[in-house]
PDB file of C-alpha atoms in Angstrom:
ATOM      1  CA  UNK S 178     255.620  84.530  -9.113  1.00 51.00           C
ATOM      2  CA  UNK S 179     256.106  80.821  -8.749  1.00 53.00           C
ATOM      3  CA  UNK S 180     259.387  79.802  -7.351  1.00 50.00           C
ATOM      4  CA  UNK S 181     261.324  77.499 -10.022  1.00 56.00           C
ATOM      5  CA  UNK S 182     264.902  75.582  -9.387  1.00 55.00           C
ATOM      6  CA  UNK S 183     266.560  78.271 -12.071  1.00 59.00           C
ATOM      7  CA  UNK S 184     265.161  81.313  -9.971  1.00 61.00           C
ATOM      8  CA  UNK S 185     266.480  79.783  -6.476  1.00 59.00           C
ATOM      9  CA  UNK S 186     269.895  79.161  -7.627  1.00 62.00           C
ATOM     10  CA  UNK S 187     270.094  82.392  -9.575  1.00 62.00           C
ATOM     11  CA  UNK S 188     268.624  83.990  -6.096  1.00 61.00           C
ATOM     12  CA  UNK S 189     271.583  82.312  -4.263  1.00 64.00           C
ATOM     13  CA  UNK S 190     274.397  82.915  -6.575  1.00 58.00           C
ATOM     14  CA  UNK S 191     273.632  86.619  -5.803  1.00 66.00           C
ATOM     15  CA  UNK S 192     273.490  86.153  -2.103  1.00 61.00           C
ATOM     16  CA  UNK S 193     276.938  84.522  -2.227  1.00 62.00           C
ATOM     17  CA  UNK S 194     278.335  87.446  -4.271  1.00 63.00           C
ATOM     18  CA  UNK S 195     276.840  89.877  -1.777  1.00 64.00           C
ATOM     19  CA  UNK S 196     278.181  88.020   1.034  1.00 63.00           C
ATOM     20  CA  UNK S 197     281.626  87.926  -0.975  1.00 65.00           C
ATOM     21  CA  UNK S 198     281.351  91.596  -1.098  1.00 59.00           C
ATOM     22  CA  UNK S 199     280.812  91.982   2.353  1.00 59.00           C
ATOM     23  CA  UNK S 200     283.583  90.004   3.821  1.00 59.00           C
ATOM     24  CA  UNK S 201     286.237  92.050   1.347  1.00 56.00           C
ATOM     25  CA  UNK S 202     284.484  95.173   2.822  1.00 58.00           C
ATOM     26  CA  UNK S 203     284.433  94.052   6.486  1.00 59.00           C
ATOM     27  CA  UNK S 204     288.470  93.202   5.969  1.00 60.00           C
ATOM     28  CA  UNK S 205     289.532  96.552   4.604  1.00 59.00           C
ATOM     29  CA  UNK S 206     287.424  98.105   7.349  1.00 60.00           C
ATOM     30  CA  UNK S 207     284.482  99.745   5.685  1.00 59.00           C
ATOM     31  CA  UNK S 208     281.736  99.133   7.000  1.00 53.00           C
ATOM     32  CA  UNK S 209     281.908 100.819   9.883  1.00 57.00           C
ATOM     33  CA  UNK S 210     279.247 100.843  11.981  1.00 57.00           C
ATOM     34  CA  UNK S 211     276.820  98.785   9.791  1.00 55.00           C
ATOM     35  CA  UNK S 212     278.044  95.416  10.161  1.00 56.00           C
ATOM     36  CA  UNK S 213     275.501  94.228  13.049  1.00 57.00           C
ATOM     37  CA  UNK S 214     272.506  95.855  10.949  1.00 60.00           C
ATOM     38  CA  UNK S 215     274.017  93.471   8.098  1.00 55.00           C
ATOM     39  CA  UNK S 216     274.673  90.608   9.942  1.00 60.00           C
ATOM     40  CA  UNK S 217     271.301  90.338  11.072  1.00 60.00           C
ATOM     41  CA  UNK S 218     269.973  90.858   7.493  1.00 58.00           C
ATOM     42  CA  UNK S 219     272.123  88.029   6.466  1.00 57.00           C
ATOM     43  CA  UNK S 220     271.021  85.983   9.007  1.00 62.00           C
ATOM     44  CA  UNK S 221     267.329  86.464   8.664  1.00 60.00           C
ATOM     45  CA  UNK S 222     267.890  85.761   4.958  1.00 56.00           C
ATOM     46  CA  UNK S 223     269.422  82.599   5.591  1.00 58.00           C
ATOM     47  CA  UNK S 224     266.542  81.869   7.799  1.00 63.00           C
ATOM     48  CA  UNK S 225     263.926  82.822   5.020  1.00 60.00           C
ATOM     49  CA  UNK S 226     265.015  80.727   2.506  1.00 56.00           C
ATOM     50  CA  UNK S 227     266.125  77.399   4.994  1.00 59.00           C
ATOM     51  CA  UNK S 228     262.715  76.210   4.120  1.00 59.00           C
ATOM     52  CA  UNK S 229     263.012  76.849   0.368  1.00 54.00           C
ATOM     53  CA  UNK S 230     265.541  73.449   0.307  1.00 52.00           C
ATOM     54  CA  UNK S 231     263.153  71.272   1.827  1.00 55.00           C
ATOM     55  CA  UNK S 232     261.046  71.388  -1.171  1.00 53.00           C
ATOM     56  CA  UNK S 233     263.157  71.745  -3.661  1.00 52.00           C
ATOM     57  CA  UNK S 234     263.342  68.773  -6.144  1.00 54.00           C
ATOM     58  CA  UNK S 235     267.025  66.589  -5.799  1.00 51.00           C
ATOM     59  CA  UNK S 236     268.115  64.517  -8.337  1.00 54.00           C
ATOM     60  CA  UNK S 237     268.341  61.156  -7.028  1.00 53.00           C
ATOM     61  CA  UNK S 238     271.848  59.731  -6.878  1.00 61.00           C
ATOM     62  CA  UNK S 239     273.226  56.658  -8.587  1.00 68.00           C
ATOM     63  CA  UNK S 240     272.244  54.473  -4.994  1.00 79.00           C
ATOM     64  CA  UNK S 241     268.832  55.388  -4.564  1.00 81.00           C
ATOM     65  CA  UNK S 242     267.795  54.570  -8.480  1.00 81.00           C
ATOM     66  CA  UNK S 243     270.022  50.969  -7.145  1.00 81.00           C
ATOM     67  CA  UNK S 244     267.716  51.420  -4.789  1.00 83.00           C
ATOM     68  CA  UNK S 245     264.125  52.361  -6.412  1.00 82.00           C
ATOM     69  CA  UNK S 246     265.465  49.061  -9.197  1.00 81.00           C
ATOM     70  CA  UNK S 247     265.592  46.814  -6.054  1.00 81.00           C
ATOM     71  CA  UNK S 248     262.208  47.516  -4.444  1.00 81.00           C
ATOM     72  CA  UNK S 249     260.433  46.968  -7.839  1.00 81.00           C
ATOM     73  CA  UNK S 250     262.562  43.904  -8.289  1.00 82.00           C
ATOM     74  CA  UNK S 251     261.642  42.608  -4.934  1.00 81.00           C
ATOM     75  CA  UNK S 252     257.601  43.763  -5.743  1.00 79.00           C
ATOM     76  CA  UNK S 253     257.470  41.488  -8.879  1.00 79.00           C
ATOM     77  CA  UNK S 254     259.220  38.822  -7.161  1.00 79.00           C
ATOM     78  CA  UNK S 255     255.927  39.207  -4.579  1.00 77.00           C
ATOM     79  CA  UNK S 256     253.199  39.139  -6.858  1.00 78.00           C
ATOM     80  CA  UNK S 257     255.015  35.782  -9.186  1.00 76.00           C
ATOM     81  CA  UNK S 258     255.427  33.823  -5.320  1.00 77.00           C
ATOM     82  CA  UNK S 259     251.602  35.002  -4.415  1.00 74.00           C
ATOM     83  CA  UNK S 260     250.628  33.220  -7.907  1.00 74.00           C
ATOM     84  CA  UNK S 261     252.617  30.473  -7.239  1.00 75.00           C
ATOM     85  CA  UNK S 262     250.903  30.203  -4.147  1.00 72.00           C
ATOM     86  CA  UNK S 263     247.320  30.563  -5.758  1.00 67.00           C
ATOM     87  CA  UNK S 264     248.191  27.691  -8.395  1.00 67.00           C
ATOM     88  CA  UNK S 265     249.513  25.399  -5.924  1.00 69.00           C
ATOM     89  CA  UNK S 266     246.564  25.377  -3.376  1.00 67.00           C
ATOM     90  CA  UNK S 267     244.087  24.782  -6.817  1.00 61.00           C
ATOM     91  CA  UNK S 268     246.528  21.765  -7.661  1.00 63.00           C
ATOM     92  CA  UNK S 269     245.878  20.690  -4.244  1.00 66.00           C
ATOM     93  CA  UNK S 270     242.629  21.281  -4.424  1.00 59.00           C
ATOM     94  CA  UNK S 271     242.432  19.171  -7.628  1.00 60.00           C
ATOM     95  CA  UNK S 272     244.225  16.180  -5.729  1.00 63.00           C
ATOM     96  CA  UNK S 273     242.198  16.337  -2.980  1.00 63.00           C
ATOM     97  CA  UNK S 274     239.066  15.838  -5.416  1.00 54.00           C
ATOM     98  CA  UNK S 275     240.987  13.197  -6.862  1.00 57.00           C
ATOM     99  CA  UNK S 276     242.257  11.117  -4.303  1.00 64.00           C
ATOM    100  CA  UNK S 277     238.522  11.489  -2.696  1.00 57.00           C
ATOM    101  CA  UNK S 278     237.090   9.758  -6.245  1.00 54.00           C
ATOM    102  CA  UNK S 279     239.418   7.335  -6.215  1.00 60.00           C
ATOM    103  CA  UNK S 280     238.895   6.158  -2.693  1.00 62.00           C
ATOM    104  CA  UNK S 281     234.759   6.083  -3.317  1.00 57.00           C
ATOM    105  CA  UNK S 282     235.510   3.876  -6.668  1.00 56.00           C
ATOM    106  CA  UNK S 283     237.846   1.602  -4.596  1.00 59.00           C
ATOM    107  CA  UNK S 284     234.938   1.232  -1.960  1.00 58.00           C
ATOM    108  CA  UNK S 285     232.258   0.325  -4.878  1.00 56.00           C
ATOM    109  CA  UNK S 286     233.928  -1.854  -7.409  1.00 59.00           C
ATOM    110  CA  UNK S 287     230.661  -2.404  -8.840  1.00 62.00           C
ATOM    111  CA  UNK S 288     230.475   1.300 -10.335  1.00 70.00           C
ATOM    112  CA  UNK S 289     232.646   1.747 -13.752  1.00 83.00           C
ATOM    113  CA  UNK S 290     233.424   5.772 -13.456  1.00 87.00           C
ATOM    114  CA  UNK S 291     235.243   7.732 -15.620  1.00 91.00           C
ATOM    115  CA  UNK S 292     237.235  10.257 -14.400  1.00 90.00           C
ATOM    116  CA  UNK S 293     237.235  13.922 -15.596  1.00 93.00           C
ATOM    117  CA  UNK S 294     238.090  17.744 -15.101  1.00 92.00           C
ATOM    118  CA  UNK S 295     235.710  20.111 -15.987  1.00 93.00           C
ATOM    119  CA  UNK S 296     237.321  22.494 -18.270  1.00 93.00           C
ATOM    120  CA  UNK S 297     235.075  25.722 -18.598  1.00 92.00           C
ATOM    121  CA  UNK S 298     231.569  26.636 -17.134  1.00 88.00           C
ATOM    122  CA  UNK S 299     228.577  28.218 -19.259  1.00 83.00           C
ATOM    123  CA  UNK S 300     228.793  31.739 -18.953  1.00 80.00           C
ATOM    124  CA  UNK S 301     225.300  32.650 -18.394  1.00 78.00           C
ATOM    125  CA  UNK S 302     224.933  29.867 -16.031  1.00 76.00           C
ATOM    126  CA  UNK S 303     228.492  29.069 -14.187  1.00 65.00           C
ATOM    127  CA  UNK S 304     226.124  27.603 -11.057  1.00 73.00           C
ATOM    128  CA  UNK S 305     224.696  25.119 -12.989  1.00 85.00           C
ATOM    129  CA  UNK S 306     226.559  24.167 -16.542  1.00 91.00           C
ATOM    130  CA  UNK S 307     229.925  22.962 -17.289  1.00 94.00           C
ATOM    131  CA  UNK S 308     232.014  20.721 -19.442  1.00 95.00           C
ATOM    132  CA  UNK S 309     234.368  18.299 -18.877  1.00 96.00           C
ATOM    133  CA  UNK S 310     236.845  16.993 -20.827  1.00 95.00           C
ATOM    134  CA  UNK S 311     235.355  13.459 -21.746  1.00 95.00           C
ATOM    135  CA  UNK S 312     233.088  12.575 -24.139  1.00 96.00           C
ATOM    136  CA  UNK S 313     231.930   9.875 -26.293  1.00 95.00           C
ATOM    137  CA  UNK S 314     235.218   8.323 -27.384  1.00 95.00           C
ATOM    138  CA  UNK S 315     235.611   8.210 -23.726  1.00 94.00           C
ATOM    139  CA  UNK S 316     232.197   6.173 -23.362  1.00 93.00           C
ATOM    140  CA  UNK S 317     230.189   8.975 -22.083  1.00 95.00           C
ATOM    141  CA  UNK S 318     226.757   9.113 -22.856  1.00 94.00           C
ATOM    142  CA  UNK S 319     223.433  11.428 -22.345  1.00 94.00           C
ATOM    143  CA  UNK S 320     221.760  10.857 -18.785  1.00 93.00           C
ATOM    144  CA  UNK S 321     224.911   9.484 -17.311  1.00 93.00           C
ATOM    145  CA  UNK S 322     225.437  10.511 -13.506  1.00 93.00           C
ATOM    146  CA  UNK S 323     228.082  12.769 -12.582  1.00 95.00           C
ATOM    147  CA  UNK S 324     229.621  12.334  -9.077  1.00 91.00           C
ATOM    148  CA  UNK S 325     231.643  14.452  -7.029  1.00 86.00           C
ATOM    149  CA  UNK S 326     233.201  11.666  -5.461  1.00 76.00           C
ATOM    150  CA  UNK S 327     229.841   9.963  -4.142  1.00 78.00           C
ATOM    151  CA  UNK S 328     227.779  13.079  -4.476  1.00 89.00           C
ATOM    152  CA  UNK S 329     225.608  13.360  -7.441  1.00 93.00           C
ATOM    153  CA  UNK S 330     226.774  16.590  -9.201  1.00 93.00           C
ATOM    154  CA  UNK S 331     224.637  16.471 -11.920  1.00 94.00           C
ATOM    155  CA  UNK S 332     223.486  14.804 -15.349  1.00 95.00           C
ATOM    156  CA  UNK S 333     224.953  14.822 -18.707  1.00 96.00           C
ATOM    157  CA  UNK S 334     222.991  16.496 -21.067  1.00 95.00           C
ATOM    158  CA  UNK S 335     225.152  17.092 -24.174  1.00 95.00           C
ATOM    159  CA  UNK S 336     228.314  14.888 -25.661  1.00 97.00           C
ATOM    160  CA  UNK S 337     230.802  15.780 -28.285  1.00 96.00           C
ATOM    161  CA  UNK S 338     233.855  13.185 -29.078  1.00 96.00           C
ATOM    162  CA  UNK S 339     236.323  14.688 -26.746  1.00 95.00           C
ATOM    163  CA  UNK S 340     233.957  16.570 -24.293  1.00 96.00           C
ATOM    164  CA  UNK S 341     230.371  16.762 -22.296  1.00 97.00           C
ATOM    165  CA  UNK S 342     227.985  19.547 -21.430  1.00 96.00           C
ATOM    166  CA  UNK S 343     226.968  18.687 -17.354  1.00 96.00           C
ATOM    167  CA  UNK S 344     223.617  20.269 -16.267  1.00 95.00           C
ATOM    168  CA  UNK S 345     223.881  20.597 -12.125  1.00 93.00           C
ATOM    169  CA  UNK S 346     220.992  18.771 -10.192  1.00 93.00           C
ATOM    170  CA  UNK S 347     220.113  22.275  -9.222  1.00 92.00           C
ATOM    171  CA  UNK S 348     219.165  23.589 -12.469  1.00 92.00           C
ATOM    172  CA  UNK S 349     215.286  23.577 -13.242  1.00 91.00           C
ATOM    173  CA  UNK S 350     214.970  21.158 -16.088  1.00 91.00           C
ATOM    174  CA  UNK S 351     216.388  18.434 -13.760  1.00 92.00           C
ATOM    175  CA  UNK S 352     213.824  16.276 -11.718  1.00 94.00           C
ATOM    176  CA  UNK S 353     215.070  12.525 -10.073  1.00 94.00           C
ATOM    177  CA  UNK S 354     213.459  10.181  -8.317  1.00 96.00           C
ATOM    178  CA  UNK S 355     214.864  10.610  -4.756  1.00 96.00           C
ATOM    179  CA  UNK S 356     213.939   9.403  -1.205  1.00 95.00           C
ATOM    180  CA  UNK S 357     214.688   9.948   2.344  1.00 95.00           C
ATOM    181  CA  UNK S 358     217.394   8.428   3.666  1.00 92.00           C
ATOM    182  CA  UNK S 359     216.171   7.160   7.257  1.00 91.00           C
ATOM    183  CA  UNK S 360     212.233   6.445   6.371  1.00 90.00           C
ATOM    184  CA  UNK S 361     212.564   5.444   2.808  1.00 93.00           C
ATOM    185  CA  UNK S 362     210.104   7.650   1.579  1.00 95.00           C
ATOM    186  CA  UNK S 363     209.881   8.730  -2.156  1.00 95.00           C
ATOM    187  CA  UNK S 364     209.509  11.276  -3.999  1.00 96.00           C
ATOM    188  CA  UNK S 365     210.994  13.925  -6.847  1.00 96.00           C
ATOM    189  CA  UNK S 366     213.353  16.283  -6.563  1.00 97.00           C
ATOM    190  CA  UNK S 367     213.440  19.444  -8.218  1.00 95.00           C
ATOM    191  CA  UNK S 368     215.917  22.214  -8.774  1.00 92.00           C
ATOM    192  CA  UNK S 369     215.248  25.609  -8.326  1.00 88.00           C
ATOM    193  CA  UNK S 370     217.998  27.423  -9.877  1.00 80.00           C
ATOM    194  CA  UNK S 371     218.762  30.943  -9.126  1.00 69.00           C
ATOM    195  CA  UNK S 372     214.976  31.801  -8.121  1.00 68.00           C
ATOM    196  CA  UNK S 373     215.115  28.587  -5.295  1.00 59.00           C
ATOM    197  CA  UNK S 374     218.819  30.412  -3.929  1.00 77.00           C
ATOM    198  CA  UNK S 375     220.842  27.010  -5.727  1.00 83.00           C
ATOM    199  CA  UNK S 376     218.165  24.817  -3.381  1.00 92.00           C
ATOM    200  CA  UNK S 377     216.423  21.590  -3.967  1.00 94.00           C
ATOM    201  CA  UNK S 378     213.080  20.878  -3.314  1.00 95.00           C
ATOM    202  CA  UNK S 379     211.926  17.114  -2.751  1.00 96.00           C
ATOM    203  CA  UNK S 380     207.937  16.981  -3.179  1.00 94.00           C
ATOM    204  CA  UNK S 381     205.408  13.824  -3.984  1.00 93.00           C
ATOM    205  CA  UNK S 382     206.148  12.907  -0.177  1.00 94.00           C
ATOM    206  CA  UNK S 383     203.220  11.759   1.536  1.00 92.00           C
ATOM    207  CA  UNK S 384     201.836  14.336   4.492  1.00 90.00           C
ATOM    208  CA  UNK S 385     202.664  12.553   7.191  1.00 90.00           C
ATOM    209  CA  UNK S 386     205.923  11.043   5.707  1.00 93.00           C
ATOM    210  CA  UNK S 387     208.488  11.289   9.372  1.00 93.00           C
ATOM    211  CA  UNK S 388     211.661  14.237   8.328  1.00 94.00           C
ATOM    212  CA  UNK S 389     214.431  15.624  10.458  1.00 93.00           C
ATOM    213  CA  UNK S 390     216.757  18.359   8.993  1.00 94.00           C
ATOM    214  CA  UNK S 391     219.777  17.065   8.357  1.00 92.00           C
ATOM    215  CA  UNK S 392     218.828  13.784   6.883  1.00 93.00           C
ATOM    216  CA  UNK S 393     220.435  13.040   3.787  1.00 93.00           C
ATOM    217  CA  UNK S 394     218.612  12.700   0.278  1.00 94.00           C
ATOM    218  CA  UNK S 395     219.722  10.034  -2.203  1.00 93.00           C
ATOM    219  CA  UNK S 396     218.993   8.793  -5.432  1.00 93.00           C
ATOM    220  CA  UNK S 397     215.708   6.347  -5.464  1.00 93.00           C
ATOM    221  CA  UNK S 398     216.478   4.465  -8.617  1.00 89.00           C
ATOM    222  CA  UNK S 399     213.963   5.671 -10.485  1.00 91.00           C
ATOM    223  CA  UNK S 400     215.383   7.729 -12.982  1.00 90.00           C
ATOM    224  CA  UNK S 401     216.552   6.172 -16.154  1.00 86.00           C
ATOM    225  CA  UNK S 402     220.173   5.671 -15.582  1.00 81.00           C
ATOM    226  CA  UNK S 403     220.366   6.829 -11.944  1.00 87.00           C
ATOM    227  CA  UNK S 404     221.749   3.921  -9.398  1.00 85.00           C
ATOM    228  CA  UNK S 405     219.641   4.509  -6.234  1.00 88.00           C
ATOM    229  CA  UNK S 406     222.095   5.573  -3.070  1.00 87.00           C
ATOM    230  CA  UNK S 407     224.042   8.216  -4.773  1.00 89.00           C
ATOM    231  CA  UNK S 408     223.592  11.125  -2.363  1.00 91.00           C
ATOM    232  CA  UNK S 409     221.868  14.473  -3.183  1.00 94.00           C
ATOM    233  CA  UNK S 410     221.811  16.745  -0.769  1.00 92.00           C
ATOM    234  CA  UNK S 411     220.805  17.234   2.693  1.00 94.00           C
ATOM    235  CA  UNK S 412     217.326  18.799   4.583  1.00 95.00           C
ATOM    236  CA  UNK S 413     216.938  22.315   5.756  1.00 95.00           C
ATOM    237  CA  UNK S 414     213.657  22.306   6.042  1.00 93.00           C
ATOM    238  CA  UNK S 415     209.795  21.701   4.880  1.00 90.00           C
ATOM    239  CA  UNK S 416     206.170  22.241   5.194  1.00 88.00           C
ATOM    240  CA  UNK S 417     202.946  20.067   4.802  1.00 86.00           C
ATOM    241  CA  UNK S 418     200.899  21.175   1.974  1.00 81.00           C
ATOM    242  CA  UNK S 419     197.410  20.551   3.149  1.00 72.00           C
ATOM    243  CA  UNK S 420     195.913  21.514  -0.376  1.00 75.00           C
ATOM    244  CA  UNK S 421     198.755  19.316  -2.838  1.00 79.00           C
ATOM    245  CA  UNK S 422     198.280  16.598   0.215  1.00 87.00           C
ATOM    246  CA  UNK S 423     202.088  16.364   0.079  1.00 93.00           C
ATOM    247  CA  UNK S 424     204.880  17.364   2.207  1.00 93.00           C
ATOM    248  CA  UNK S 425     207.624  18.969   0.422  1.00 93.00           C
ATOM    249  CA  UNK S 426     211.172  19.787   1.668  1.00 96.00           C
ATOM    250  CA  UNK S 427     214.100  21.862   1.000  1.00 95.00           C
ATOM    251  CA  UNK S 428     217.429  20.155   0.233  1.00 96.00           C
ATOM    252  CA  UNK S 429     220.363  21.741   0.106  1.00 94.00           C
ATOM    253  CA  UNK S 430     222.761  19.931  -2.529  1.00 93.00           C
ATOM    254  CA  UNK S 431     226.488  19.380  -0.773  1.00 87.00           C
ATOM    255  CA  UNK S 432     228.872  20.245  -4.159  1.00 85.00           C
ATOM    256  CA  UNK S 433     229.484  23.923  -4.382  1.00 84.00           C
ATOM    257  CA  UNK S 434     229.569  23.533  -8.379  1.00 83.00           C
ATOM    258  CA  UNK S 435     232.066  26.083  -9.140  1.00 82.00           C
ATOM    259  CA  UNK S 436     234.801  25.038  -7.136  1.00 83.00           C
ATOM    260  CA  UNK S 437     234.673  21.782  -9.058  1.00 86.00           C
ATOM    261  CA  UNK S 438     238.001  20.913 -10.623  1.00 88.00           C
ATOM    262  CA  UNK S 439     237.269  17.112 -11.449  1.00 89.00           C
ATOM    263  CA  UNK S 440     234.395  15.003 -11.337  1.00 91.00           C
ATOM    264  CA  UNK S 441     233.374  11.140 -12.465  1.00 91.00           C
ATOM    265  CA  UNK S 442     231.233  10.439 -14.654  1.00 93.00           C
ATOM    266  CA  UNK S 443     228.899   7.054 -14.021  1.00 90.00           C
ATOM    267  CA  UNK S 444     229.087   4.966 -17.069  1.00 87.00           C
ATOM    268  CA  UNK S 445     227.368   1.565 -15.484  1.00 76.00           C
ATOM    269  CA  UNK S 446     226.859   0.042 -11.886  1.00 62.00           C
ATOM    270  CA  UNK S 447     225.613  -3.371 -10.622  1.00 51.00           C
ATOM    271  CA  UNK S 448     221.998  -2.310 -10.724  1.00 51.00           C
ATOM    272  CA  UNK S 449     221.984  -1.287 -14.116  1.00 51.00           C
TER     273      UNK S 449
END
């Protein structure tokens, strides 16, 4: 039979009354010679149910509900300062990105950029579409460069009023005329999307076109709205294709795309 909080008090109001008995027995001299056999009983009884209270449910007093309120208090006050915390280092983050723009535009006064924060990424492709929040009233236009601050992000590829679509260079349908930084050597690039791990690859080089990984990629000039000198990315490596007659490399671009809070779009240079 399973031992409720009724049954244990009713069990111990009858042990007191016994015990009550006892003493009014033991006074008037009754007992006799049975009060050691009883005192032990009563003692082992007391024994027996000692571990009965340790389980038994207590209701919690007036201080420790204080004190229950408190600790949840104290727990949501937590988790709002740990948001806090998580919107203040984006902000920063966002600053950062800022300031870094706005140093590379005071370096080149011959670039016009616009600046802009990217306000949402495609779904079904958050490495390599997003929109910002310029668009044509703003003077954007299809094909302009988007920089990251002197790192070319990607291309626009769709304007609305009051907002672009941006395609990232590493996205397949995007191919630029691009050349080594220390030779001069051109050549395309191509992204590779998820298949090519977010990679680049630069191909049309010739075989024995001199490479070192490490050296940076930029722009050639050859694309349609595409100053030359805006960096791409960076080598990892390559291989001589005896059969194309070409040496292609592997660039890795240098903008992780989705921790892009702002950006600047190109909207004319010198050279264009």
């Amino acid at each position: 039979m399973p031992l409720t909080l009724k049954r244990t008090t009713l069990f111990i109001v009858i042990l007191l009354l016994a015990s009550t008995v006892l003493v009014v027995l033991d006074r008037q001299q009754r007992l006799g010679g049975i009060t050691a056999p009883l005192t032990g009983l009563v003692t082992d009884v007391q024994r027996g149910i000692a571990p009965v209270f340790a389980f038994l449910p207590v209701p919690a007093t007036s201080s420790e509900r204080e004190l229950r309120a408190e600790v949840e208090r104290l727990r949501a006050e937590r988790n709002a300062l740990l948001a806090e915390v998580a919107r203040l280092r984006q902000a920063q983050q966002e600053l950062d990105q800022l300031r870094a723009q706005l140093r590379f535009q005071q370096e080149h006064p011959g670039l016009q950029l616009v600046p802009a924060r990217i306000i949402g990424f495609d779904p079904e492709r958050p490495q390599r579409v997003f929109v910002i929040d310029r668009g044509s009233e703003a003077g954007i236009r299809v094909g302009m460069a988007v920089l990251d601050p002197n790192v070319l992000v990607g291309i626009v590829t769709r304007v609305e009023p009051d907002r672009s679509q941006v395609t990232a260079v590493t996205d397949p349908s995007i191919q630029l005329g691009a050349q080594l930084s220390e030779s001069g050597a051109e050549g395309i690039v191509y992204g590779q999307g998820w298949r090519g791990s977010g990679l680049l690859i630069l191909r049309h080089l010739p075989p024995d076109t001199p490479y070192r990984n490490g050296e940076l990629v930029v722009t050639s000039g050859r694309t349609a709205g595409i100053p030359p000198g805006l960096v791409i990315g960076v080598v990892i490596g390559g291989s001589r294709q005896v059969a194309d007659d070409e040496l292609r490399l592997t660039v890795r671009p240098l903008v992780d795309i989705p921790s892009l809070r702002t950006a600047s779009v190109l909207v004319s240079s010198a050279t264009q």
